[in-house]
Coordinates of C-alpha atoms in Angstrom, one line a residue:
X155 CA 6.9 43.9 64.6
X156 CA 10.5 44.4 63.5
X157 CA 11.1 47.5 61.4
X158 CA 12.9 45.6 58.7
X159 CA 12.4 41.9 57.7
X160 CA 14.8 40.8 54.9
X161 CA 12.7 39.1 52.1
X162 CA 15.4 36.5 51.8
X163 CA 14.5 35.1 55.2
X164 CA 11.0 34.3 53.9
X165 CA 12.5 32.4 50.9
X166 CA 15.1 30.5 53.0
X167 CA 12.4 29.5 55.5
X168 CA 10.2 28.3 52.6
X169 CA 13.1 26.3 51.2
X170 CA 13.5 24.5 54.5
X171 CA 9.8 24.0 54.9
X172 CA 9.0 22.5 51.5
X173 CA 10.6 19.0 52.2
X174 CA 8.3 18.6 55.1
X175 CA 5.2 19.1 53.0
X176 CA 3.5 16.9 50.4
X177 CA 0.9 17.2 47.7
X178 CA -1.5 20.2 47.8
X179 CA 0.2 21.6 50.9
X180 CA 3.6 21.8 49.1
X181 CA 2.0 23.4 46.0
X182 CA 0.3 26.0 48.2
X183 CA 3.5 26.8 50.0
X184 CA 5.3 27.1 46.6
X185 CA 2.9 29.9 45.7
X186 CA 2.5 31.5 49.2
X187 CA 6.2 31.9 49.9
X188 CA 7.1 33.9 46.8
X189 CA 3.9 35.9 47.2
X190 CA 4.9 36.8 50.8
X191 CA 8.4 37.7 49.6
X192 CA 7.0 40.0 46.9
X193 CA 4.7 41.6 49.4
X194 CA 7.6 42.2 51.8
X195 CA 9.6 43.7 48.9
X196 CA 6.8 46.2 48.4
X197 CA 7.0 47.3 52.0
X198 CA 10.8 48.0 52.1
X199 CA 11.7 51.5 53.2
X200 CA 14.7 53.3 51.8
X201 CA 17.8 53.4 53.9
X202 CA 20.3 51.0 55.5
X203 CA 18.9 48.2 57.6
X204 CA 20.2 45.2 59.3
X205 CA 23.5 46.9 60.4
X206 CA 25.7 45.0 62.9
X207 CA 29.3 44.4 63.8
X208 CA 31.1 41.2 63.1
X209 CA 34.8 40.7 64.2
X210 CA 35.2 44.5 64.2
X211 CA 33.7 44.9 60.7
X212 CA 30.5 46.8 60.1
X213 CA 28.1 44.9 57.9
X214 CA 24.8 46.0 56.3
X215 CA 22.5 43.3 55.1
X216 CA 19.7 45.5 53.8
X217 CA 20.6 48.6 51.7
X218 CA 17.4 49.7 50.1
X219 CA 17.7 52.4 47.4
X220 CA 16.4 53.0 43.9
X221 CA 19.0 50.8 42.2
X222 CA 18.6 47.8 44.5
X223 CA 14.8 48.0 44.3
X224 CA 14.7 47.7 40.5
X225 CA 16.3 44.3 40.8
X226 CA 14.5 43.3 44.0
X227 CA 11.1 44.0 42.3
X228 CA 11.8 42.0 39.2
X229 CA 13.4 39.1 41.1
X230 CA 10.3 38.9 43.3
X231 CA 8.0 39.0 40.2
X232 CA 9.8 36.3 38.3
X233 CA 10.1 34.1 41.3
X234 CA 6.3 34.1 41.6
X235 CA 5.8 33.5 37.9
X236 CA 8.4 30.7 37.9
X237 CA 6.7 29.1 40.9
X238 CA 3.4 29.0 39.0
X239 CA 5.2 27.5 36.0
X240 CA 6.7 24.8 38.2
X241 CA 3.6 23.9 40.1
X242 CA 3.1 20.6 38.4
X243 CA 6.6 19.4 39.2
X244 CA 6.8 17.0 42.2
X245 CA 10.4 17.5 43.2
X246 CA 11.0 19.4 46.4
X247 CA 14.8 19.6 45.7
X248 CA 14.2 21.7 42.7
X249 CA 11.7 23.9 44.5
X250 CA 13.8 24.4 47.6
X251 CA 16.9 25.1 45.4
X252 CA 14.9 27.7 43.4
X253 CA 13.7 29.5 46.6
X254 CA 17.2 29.4 48.1
X255 CA 18.7 30.7 44.9
X256 CA 16.2 33.6 44.7
X257 CA 16.8 34.3 48.4
X258 CA 20.6 34.5 47.8
X259 CA 20.1 36.7 44.7
X260 CA 17.9 39.1 46.7
X261 CA 20.5 39.0 49.5
X262 CA 23.2 40.0 47.0
X263 CA 21.3 43.0 45.6
X264 CA 20.4 44.3 49.0
X265 CA 23.9 43.8 50.5
X266 CA 25.4 47.0 51.7
X267 CA 28.9 45.6 52.2
X268 CA 31.3 43.4 50.3
X269 CA 31.4 40.6 52.9
X270 CA 27.6 40.2 52.9
X271 CA 27.7 40.3 49.1
X272 CA 30.3 37.5 49.1
X273 CA 28.3 35.2 51.4
X274 CA 25.2 35.5 49.2
X275 CA 27.3 35.3 46.0
X276 CA 28.6 31.9 47.1
X277 CA 25.2 30.8 48.3
X278 CA 23.8 31.5 44.8
X279 CA 26.3 29.0 43.3
X280 CA 25.5 26.3 45.9
X281 CA 21.7 26.5 45.3
X282 CA 21.6 27.1 41.6
X283 CA 23.7 24.1 40.6
X284 CA 21.0 21.8 41.8
X285 CA 18.7 23.2 39.1
X286 CA 21.1 21.7 36.6
X287 CA 21.8 18.4 38.4
X288 CA 18.2 17.6 39.0
X289 CA 17.6 17.0 35.3
X290 CA 19.3 13.6 36.1
X291 CA 21.3 13.0 32.9
X292 CA 25.0 12.4 32.7
X293 CA 25.5 15.5 30.5
X294 CA 23.6 17.7 33.0
X295 CA 25.7 16.3 35.9
X296 CA 29.0 17.1 34.1
X297 CA 27.7 20.5 33.0
X298 CA 26.8 21.2 36.6
X299 CA 30.2 20.3 37.8
X300 CA 31.9 22.6 35.3
X301 CA 29.4 25.3 36.3
X302 CA 30.4 24.8 39.9
X303 CA 34.1 24.9 39.2
X304 CA 33.9 28.1 37.1
X305 CA 31.9 29.9 39.8
X306 CA 34.1 28.6 42.6
X307 CA 37.0 30.2 40.8
X308 CA 35.0 33.4 40.6
X309 CA 34.2 33.2 44.3
X310 CA 37.8 32.8 45.2
X311 CA 38.7 35.9 43.1
X312 CA 35.9 37.9 44.8
X313 CA 37.0 36.9 48.2
X314 CA 40.7 37.7 47.5
X315 CA 39.6 41.1 46.1
X316 CA 37.4 41.8 49.2
X317 CA 40.3 41.0 51.6
X318 CA 42.8 43.2 49.7
X319 CA 40.3 46.0 49.5
X320 CA 39.6 45.8 53.2
X321 CA 43.3 45.7 54.0
X322 CA 43.9 48.7 51.7
X323 CA 41.0 50.9 52.7
X324 CA 39.8 49.6 56.1
X325 CA 36.3 49.6 54.8
X326 CA 33.9 46.9 53.4
X327 CA 31.3 49.3 52.1
X328 CA 30.1 48.3 48.7
X329 CA 30.4 51.5 46.7
X330 CA 32.0 52.5 43.4
X331 CA 35.6 51.4 43.4
X332 CA 38.6 53.6 42.6
X333 CA 40.2 52.5 39.4
X334 CA 43.4 50.6 39.7
X335 CA 45.0 48.2 42.2
X336 CA 44.7 44.4 42.7
X337 CA 41.3 44.6 44.5
X338 CA 39.7 46.6 41.7
X339 CA 40.7 44.0 39.0
X340 CA 40.1 40.8 41.1
X341 CA 36.5 41.9 42.0
X342 CA 35.9 43.1 38.5
X343 CA 36.9 39.7 37.0
X344 CA 34.7 37.9 39.5
X345 CA 31.7 40.1 38.5
X346 CA 32.5 39.6 34.8
X347 CA 32.5 35.8 35.2
X348 CA 28.9 35.9 36.6
X349 CA 27.9 38.4 33.9
X350 CA 29.1 35.8 31.3
X351 CA 31.4 38.3 29.5
X352 CA 33.5 36.7 26.8
X353 CA 35.9 34.9 27.1
X354 CA 34.5 34.0 30.6
X355 CA 31.1 33.2 29.3
X356 CA 31.1 29.6 28.2
X357 CA 29.7 28.2 31.5
X358 CA 26.3 29.8 30.6
X359 CA 25.8 28.2 27.2
X360 CA 27.2 24.9 28.6
X361 CA 25.0 24.7 31.7
X362 CA 21.7 26.4 31.0
X363 CA 20.5 24.1 28.2
X364 CA 21.1 21.1 30.4
X365 CA 19.1 22.4 33.4
X366 CA 15.6 21.2 34.3
X367 CA 12.7 22.6 32.3
X368 CA 11.6 24.8 35.3
X369 CA 15.1 25.4 36.7
X370 CA 16.2 27.2 33.5
X371 CA 13.6 29.9 34.2
X372 CA 15.3 31.0 37.4
X373 CA 18.8 30.5 36.0
X374 CA 18.1 32.8 33.1
X375 CA 16.8 35.5 35.5
X376 CA 19.1 35.7 38.5
X377 CA 22.9 35.1 38.1
X378 CA 23.8 37.4 35.2
X379 CA 21.4 40.1 36.4
X380 CA 22.8 40.0 39.9
X381 CA 26.2 40.5 38.2
X382 CA 24.9 43.5 36.2
X383 CA 23.7 45.0 39.5
X384 CA 27.1 44.7 41.0
X385 CA 28.7 46.2 38.0
X386 CA 26.3 49.1 38.2
X387 CA 27.1 49.6 41.9
X388 CA 30.8 49.1 41.7
X389 CA 32.0 50.0 38.2
X390 CA 29.9 52.7 36.6
X391 CA 31.6 54.6 33.8
X392 CA 34.5 52.1 33.4
X393 CA 35.1 52.4 29.7
X394 CA 36.4 48.9 29.3
X395 CA 32.9 47.6 30.2
X396 CA 31.5 49.7 27.3
X397 CA 33.6 47.8 24.7
X398 CA 33.2 44.4 26.4
X399 CA 29.4 44.9 26.4
X400 CA 29.3 45.9 22.7
X401 CA 31.3 42.9 21.8
X402 CA 29.0 40.7 23.8
X403 CA 25.9 41.9 21.9
X404 CA 27.4 40.6 18.6
X405 CA 29.2 37.6 20.1
X406 CA 26.1 36.1 21.6
X407 CA 24.1 36.7 18.4
X408 CA 26.6 35.0 16.1
X409 CA 26.7 31.8 18.3
X410 CA 22.9 31.8 18.6
X411 CA 22.5 31.9 14.8
X412 CA 24.8 28.8 14.6
X413 CA 23.2 26.8 17.4
X414 CA 20.7 24.0 16.9
X415 CA 19.4 23.3 20.4
X416 CA 16.5 25.7 21.2
X417 CA 17.7 26.4 24.8
X418 CA 21.3 26.9 23.6
X419 CA 20.0 29.5 21.2
X420 CA 18.3 31.3 24.1
X421 CA 21.3 30.9 26.4
X422 CA 23.6 32.7 23.9
X423 CA 21.1 35.5 23.6
X424 CA 21.4 36.0 27.4
X425 CA 25.0 36.8 26.7
X426 CA 24.0 39.2 23.9
X427 CA 21.3 41.0 25.9
X428 CA 23.4 41.3 29.0
X429 CA 26.0 42.9 26.7
X430 CA 23.6 45.9 26.3
X431 CA 23.5 46.3 30.1
X432 CA 27.3 46.0 30.5
X433 CA 27.8 48.5 27.7
X434 CA 25.4 50.9 29.4
X435 CA 27.3 50.6 32.7
X436 CA 30.5 51.3 30.9
X437 CA 29.2 54.5 29.3
X438 CA 28.1 55.6 32.7
X439 CA 25.8 58.4 31.7
X440 CA 22.5 58.8 33.5
X441 CA 20.5 57.7 30.4
X442 CA 22.8 54.7 29.8
X443 CA 22.6 53.6 33.5
X444 CA 18.8 54.0 33.4
X445 CA 18.8 52.0 30.2
X446 CA 20.9 49.2 31.8
X447 CA 18.5 48.9 34.8
X448 CA 15.4 49.1 32.6
X449 CA 16.8 46.5 30.2
X450 CA 17.7 44.1 33.1
X451 CA 14.1 44.4 34.2
X452 CA 12.5 43.7 30.8
X453 CA 15.1 41.1 29.9
X454 CA 14.3 39.0 33.0
X455 CA 10.6 38.9 31.9
X456 CA 10.9 38.2 28.2
X457 CA 13.8 35.8 28.6
X458 CA 11.9 33.8 31.2
X459 CA 9.0 33.8 28.8
X460 CA 11.1 32.4 26.0
X461 CA 12.6 29.8 28.3
X462 CA 9.1 28.9 29.4
X463 CA 8.0 28.5 25.8
X464 CA 11.0 26.4 25.0
X465 CA 10.6 24.4 28.2
X466 CA 7.0 23.6 27.3
X467 CA 8.1 22.2 24.0
X468 CA 10.7 20.0 25.6
X469 CA 8.3 18.9 28.3
X470 CA 5.6 17.9 25.8
X471 CA 7.8 16.5 23.0
X472 CA 11.0 15.3 24.7
X473 CA 12.9 17.1 21.8
X474 CA 15.1 20.2 21.9
X475 CA 16.8 20.4 18.6
X476 CA 15.5 22.4 15.7
X477 CA 16.3 19.5 13.3
X478 CA 13.8 17.3 15.3
X479 CA 11.0 19.8 15.6
X480 CA 8.5 21.6 13.3
X481 CA 4.8 22.2 12.8
X482 CA 4.0 22.4 16.6
X483 CA 1.8 25.5 16.3
X484 CA -1.1 23.2 15.4
X485 CA -0.9 21.3 18.6
X486 CA 0.5 24.0 21.0
X487 CA -1.1 27.2 19.7
X488 CA -1.0 29.1 23.1
X489 CA 2.6 28.2 23.7
X490 CA 3.4 29.5 20.2
X491 CA 1.5 32.7 20.8
X492 CA 3.2 33.4 24.2
X493 CA 6.6 32.5 22.7
X494 CA 6.1 35.0 19.9
X495 CA 5.4 37.8 22.5
X496 CA 8.8 37.0 24.0
X497 CA 10.4 36.9 20.6
X498 CA 9.1 40.3 19.6
X499 CA 10.1 41.7 22.9
X500 CA 13.7 40.6 22.8
X501 CA 13.9 41.7 19.1
X502 CA 12.9 45.2 20.1
X503 CA 9.7 45.6 18.2
X504 CA 7.6 48.7 19.0
X505 CA 4.8 48.0 21.5
X506 CA 6.9 45.3 23.3
X507 CA 9.0 45.7 26.4
X508 CA 12.5 45.3 24.8
X509 CA 11.8 48.3 22.6
X510 CA 11.4 50.8 25.5
X511 CA 14.6 49.6 27.3
X512 CA 17.0 48.5 24.6
X513 CA 16.7 51.7 22.6
X514 CA 17.4 53.7 25.7
X515 CA 20.9 52.3 25.7
X516 CA 21.4 52.6 22.0
X517 CA 20.3 56.3 22.0
X518 CA 22.5 56.9 25.0
X519 CA 25.5 55.8 22.8
X520 CA 24.4 58.2 20.1
X521 CA 23.9 61.1 22.5
X522 CA 27.4 60.4 23.9
X523 CA 28.9 60.5 20.4
X524 CA 30.0 56.8 20.6
X525 CA 29.7 56.1 16.9
X526 CA 31.3 52.6 16.8
X527 CA 29.4 51.5 19.9
X528 CA 26.1 52.9 18.4
X529 CA 26.6 50.9 15.2
X530 CA 27.5 47.7 17.1
X531 CA 24.4 48.0 19.3
X532 CA 22.3 48.8 16.2
X533 CA 23.4 45.6 14.4
X534 CA 22.7 43.2 17.2
X535 CA 18.8 43.3 17.0
X536 CA 18.9 42.0 13.4
X537 CA 20.7 38.9 14.6
X538 CA 18.4 38.6 17.5
X539 CA 15.3 38.7 15.4
X540 CA 16.9 36.4 12.9
X541 CA 17.6 33.6 15.4
X542 CA 14.8 34.1 18.0
X543 CA 11.9 35.6 16.1
X544 CA 12.5 33.8 12.8
X545 CA 14.8 30.8 12.9
X546 CA 13.7 29.3 16.2
X547 CA 10.0 30.1 15.7
X548 CA 10.0 28.8 12.1
X549 CA 11.8 25.5 12.7
X550 CA 10.1 24.8 16.0
X551 CA 6.5 25.9 15.5
X552 CA 6.1 26.5 11.8
X553 CA 7.8 25.0 8.7
X554 CA 7.6 21.4 7.9
X555 CA 5.6 19.0 10.1
X556 CA 8.0 16.9 12.1
X557 CA 5.3 14.2 12.8
X558 CA 5.2 15.0 16.5
X559 CA 1.7 15.3 17.9
X560 CA 2.1 16.8 21.4
X561 CA -0.7 18.1 23.6
X562 CA -0.8 21.7 24.7
X563 CA 1.3 22.5 27.8
X564 CA -0.3 22.1 31.3
X565 CA -2.6 24.9 32.5
X566 CA -0.2 26.2 35.1
X567 CA 2.6 26.5 32.5
X568 CA 0.2 28.4 30.2
X569 CA -0.9 30.7 33.1
X570 CA 2.7 31.6 33.9
X571 CA 3.5 32.3 30.2
X572 CA 0.4 34.4 29.9
X573 CA 1.3 36.6 32.9
X574 CA 4.8 37.1 31.6
X575 CA 3.5 37.8 28.1
X576 CA 1.0 40.4 29.5
X577 CA 3.8 42.2 31.4
X578 CA 6.0 42.2 28.3
X579 CA 3.2 43.8 26.3
X580 CA 2.0 46.2 29.0
X581 CA 5.5 47.6 29.7
X582 CA 6.0 48.1 25.9
X583 CA 2.7 50.0 25.6
X584 CA 3.0 52.0 28.8
X585 CA 6.6 52.1 30.2
X586 CA 6.0 54.9 32.7
X587 CA 5.7 52.5 35.8
X588 CA 9.0 50.9 34.8
X589 CA 10.7 54.3 34.3
X590 CA 9.5 55.4 37.7
X591 CA 11.5 52.6 39.3
X592 CA 14.8 53.5 37.7
X593 CA 17.7 55.0 39.6
X594 CA 17.5 58.5 38.1
X595 CA 14.7 60.6 36.6
X596 CA 13.9 59.5 33.1
X597 CA 13.7 62.1 30.2
X598 CA 13.2 59.7 27.3
X599 CA 10.4 58.8 24.9
X600 CA 11.0 55.7 22.8
X601 CA 7.9 56.4 20.7
X602 CA 9.1 59.0 18.3
X603 CA 8.6 58.4 14.6
X604 CA 12.3 58.4 13.7
X605 CA 13.2 55.7 16.2
X606 CA 10.1 53.6 15.3
X607 CA 10.9 53.7 11.6
X608 CA 14.6 52.9 12.2
X609 CA 13.7 49.8 14.3
X610 CA 11.0 48.6 11.9
X611 CA 13.2 48.9 8.8
X612 CA 16.0 47.0 10.4
X613 CA 13.8 44.2 11.6
X614 CA 11.5 43.9 8.6
X615 CA 14.5 43.7 6.2
X616 CA 16.0 41.0 8.4
X617 CA 12.8 39.1 8.0
X618 CA 12.9 39.5 4.2
X619 CA 16.4 38.2 4.1
X620 CA 15.5 35.2 6.3
X621 CA 12.8 34.0 3.9
X622 CA 14.9 34.6 0.8
X623 CA 17.6 32.5 2.3
X624 CA 15.4 30.1 4.2
X625 CA 17.0 26.9 2.9
X626 CA 20.4 28.0 4.1
X627 CA 19.6 29.1 7.6
X628 CA 18.0 25.9 9.1
X629 CA 19.4 24.2 12.1
X630 CA 22.3 21.8 11.6
X631 CA 22.9 18.8 13.8
X632 CA 26.4 19.8 14.7
X633 CA 28.4 21.2 17.7
X634 CA 29.8 24.7 17.6
X635 CA 33.1 25.1 19.4
X636 CA 33.3 27.9 22.0
X637 CA 35.9 28.9 24.5
X638 CA 34.9 26.1 26.9
X639 CA 36.7 23.8 24.4
X640 CA 39.9 25.0 26.0
X641 CA 39.2 23.8 29.5
X642 CA 37.2 20.8 28.4
X643 CA 40.3 19.6 26.5
X644 CA 42.7 20.6 29.2
X645 CA 40.4 18.9 31.8
X646 CA 40.3 15.7 29.8
X647 CA 44.0 15.6 29.4
X648 CA 44.6 16.4 33.0
X649 CA 42.1 13.8 34.2
X650 CA 43.8 11.1 32.0
X651 CA 47.2 12.2 33.2
X652 CA 46.1 12.0 36.8
X653 CA 44.5 8.6 36.2
X654 CA 47.7 7.2 34.7
X655 CA 49.8 8.8 37.4
X656 CA 47.6 7.4 40.2
X657 CA 47.6 3.9 38.7
X658 CA 51.4 4.0 38.6
X659 CA 51.7 5.4 42.1
X660 CA 49.1 2.9 43.4
X661 CA 51.0 0.0 41.7
X662 CA 54.2 1.2 43.3
X663 CA 52.5 1.5 46.7
X664 CA 51.0 -1.9 46.4
X665 CA 54.4 -3.4 45.4
X666 CA 56.2 -1.8 48.4
X667 CA 53.4 -2.8 50.8
X668 CA 53.3 -6.4 49.6
X669 CA 57.0 -6.6 49.9
X670 CA 56.8 -5.5 53.5
X671 CA 54.0 -8.0 54.2
X672 CA 56.1 -10.9 52.8
X673 CA 59.1 -9.8 54.9
X674 CA 56.9 -9.7 58.0
X675 CA 55.4 -13.1 57.2
X676 CA 58.9 -14.5 56.9
X677 CA 59.9 -13.2 60.3
X678 CA 56.7 -14.6 61.9
X679 CA 57.3 -18.0 60.3
X680 CA 60.9 -17.9 61.5
X681 CA 59.7 -17.3 65.1
X682 CA 56.6 -19.5 65.1
X683 CA 57.3 -22.2 62.5
X684 CA 55.2 -23.1 59.5
X685 CA 52.0 -23.0 61.5
X686 CA 52.3 -19.3 62.5
X687 CA 49.3 -17.3 61.2
X688 CA 49.4 -13.9 59.6
X689 CA 46.3 -11.7 59.1
X690 CA 47.2 -10.1 55.8
X691 CA 46.1 -6.4 55.6
X692 CA 45.6 -4.9 52.1
X693 CA 46.5 -1.3 51.5
X694 CA 42.8 -0.2 51.5
X695 CA 43.6 3.3 52.8
X696 CA 45.8 4.1 49.9
X697 CA 43.3 2.6 47.4
X698 CA 40.5 4.7 48.9
X699 CA 42.5 7.9 48.8
X700 CA 43.5 7.6 45.2
X701 CA 40.1 6.4 44.1
X702 CA 38.6 9.5 45.8
X703 CA 41.1 11.8 44.0
X704 CA 40.3 10.1 40.7
X705 CA 36.5 10.5 41.2
X706 CA 37.0 14.1 42.3
X707 CA 39.0 14.8 39.1
X708 CA 36.4 13.2 36.9
X709 CA 33.7 15.2 38.6
X710 CA 35.6 18.5 38.4
X711 CA 36.5 18.4 34.7
X712 CA 34.2 15.8 33.2
X713 CA 34.5 14.2 29.8
X714 CA 31.6 14.8 27.5

């Protein structure tokens, strides 16, 4: 038996196998493949594996250390939970895309060199976009195309940075980069795009709410956290990241408070929560880095739980706007209960997972005498609890009865939510197993009376303010403009300009071609008389070319 089997191989093989199966066999494979991958992750031995030479370059496909294993473990766990949640869906394209996407993400976090990282980085884009397109609506198709274009730009920047780095240093090893130079900045921007750092973030809030109910679970877990891993590996202690991350925590919260669509609220909170991780990477201290890794782990679990709860509501009601929902706790009590576990976790309530990871980053800022950063990180949980724990919960499950009478979610969806909720609570009560996985030894205890009282005061007073101002904080059926407005508007204008230009060029081409045909017909008639026949050939090649360009432009930029 080989000493090292890459877990991504199991997932890729499963993705290829699923289309050949049907019914119960496909469902069984959908559970067995992630379970095998998770079992394989558990057997990985520390060290560098899968080393080989390609065109004179040394590549390492399996670097196993304490940092990569934190992400590998949680990716494997959430893939299995997500597979259980998606068990009722009869769509092999979604399932194969999810397995391929998870395999690419695992490949990226285990990559020991930049070229291997780039290959898996691009494969993540190709596979994940299908989880948006398979919803089957025009909006989801256009959102998927914008998602694809943005990440294609990020991939080009990453490849350019890798090439320049290799030319400059002669090495493709993926280690911490030296500050300065084109390669440093190109690769950093590529990583920041995938981490959804403002103003490069709008693809996330645009695409994730339009994904399939089950696809959003995997999207929320993999792309941004893979980017956090790459930042931890390549850019620890870069102070710019500390400030960008602190801004993210507040930026995402503000837009979440303004949003009306339940999955758009959750999508903006991905930006906010990833901000804690990016900020921890920028601080670069052992405690901050441990906090970033721990928070990535807990965030994947509770954010997936929140998306599962929201997805169950959408699946059972067909509605996703707060203004269309209300009173669902009577008909979906288990979904409501599991959702609230996720809401309390993301808000940082004691005894829930977010508390034992988020406070580690906040306290790291205090211990490093980062007063402004500390205050920014301290304010964000109030907005998180306001929008996730109060606003979304109240206007979806509580509050006025919307008249909807849905049934409870299917059993497999409830089972997946129950497993995620148990993990969120278990980690919050007993974080030692999580701390044991972290890159450095942990000397931190979240359960001291001062920290508990500080968090409870902040969150409970937020709750008081919510209920005092309840009639002013409801969802509004409106669109909140974000930075994607810039390229949406530019894309629309560019598409229309291209359309007008192509129409003009095609008309000119047609005129010239027809003029040539008439001249040719006249010559034939002069040689063969009036009975001479001419097979008229229309300029179909030109028409096809311009039509293809027009369609490509419309697909690239879209018009919502």
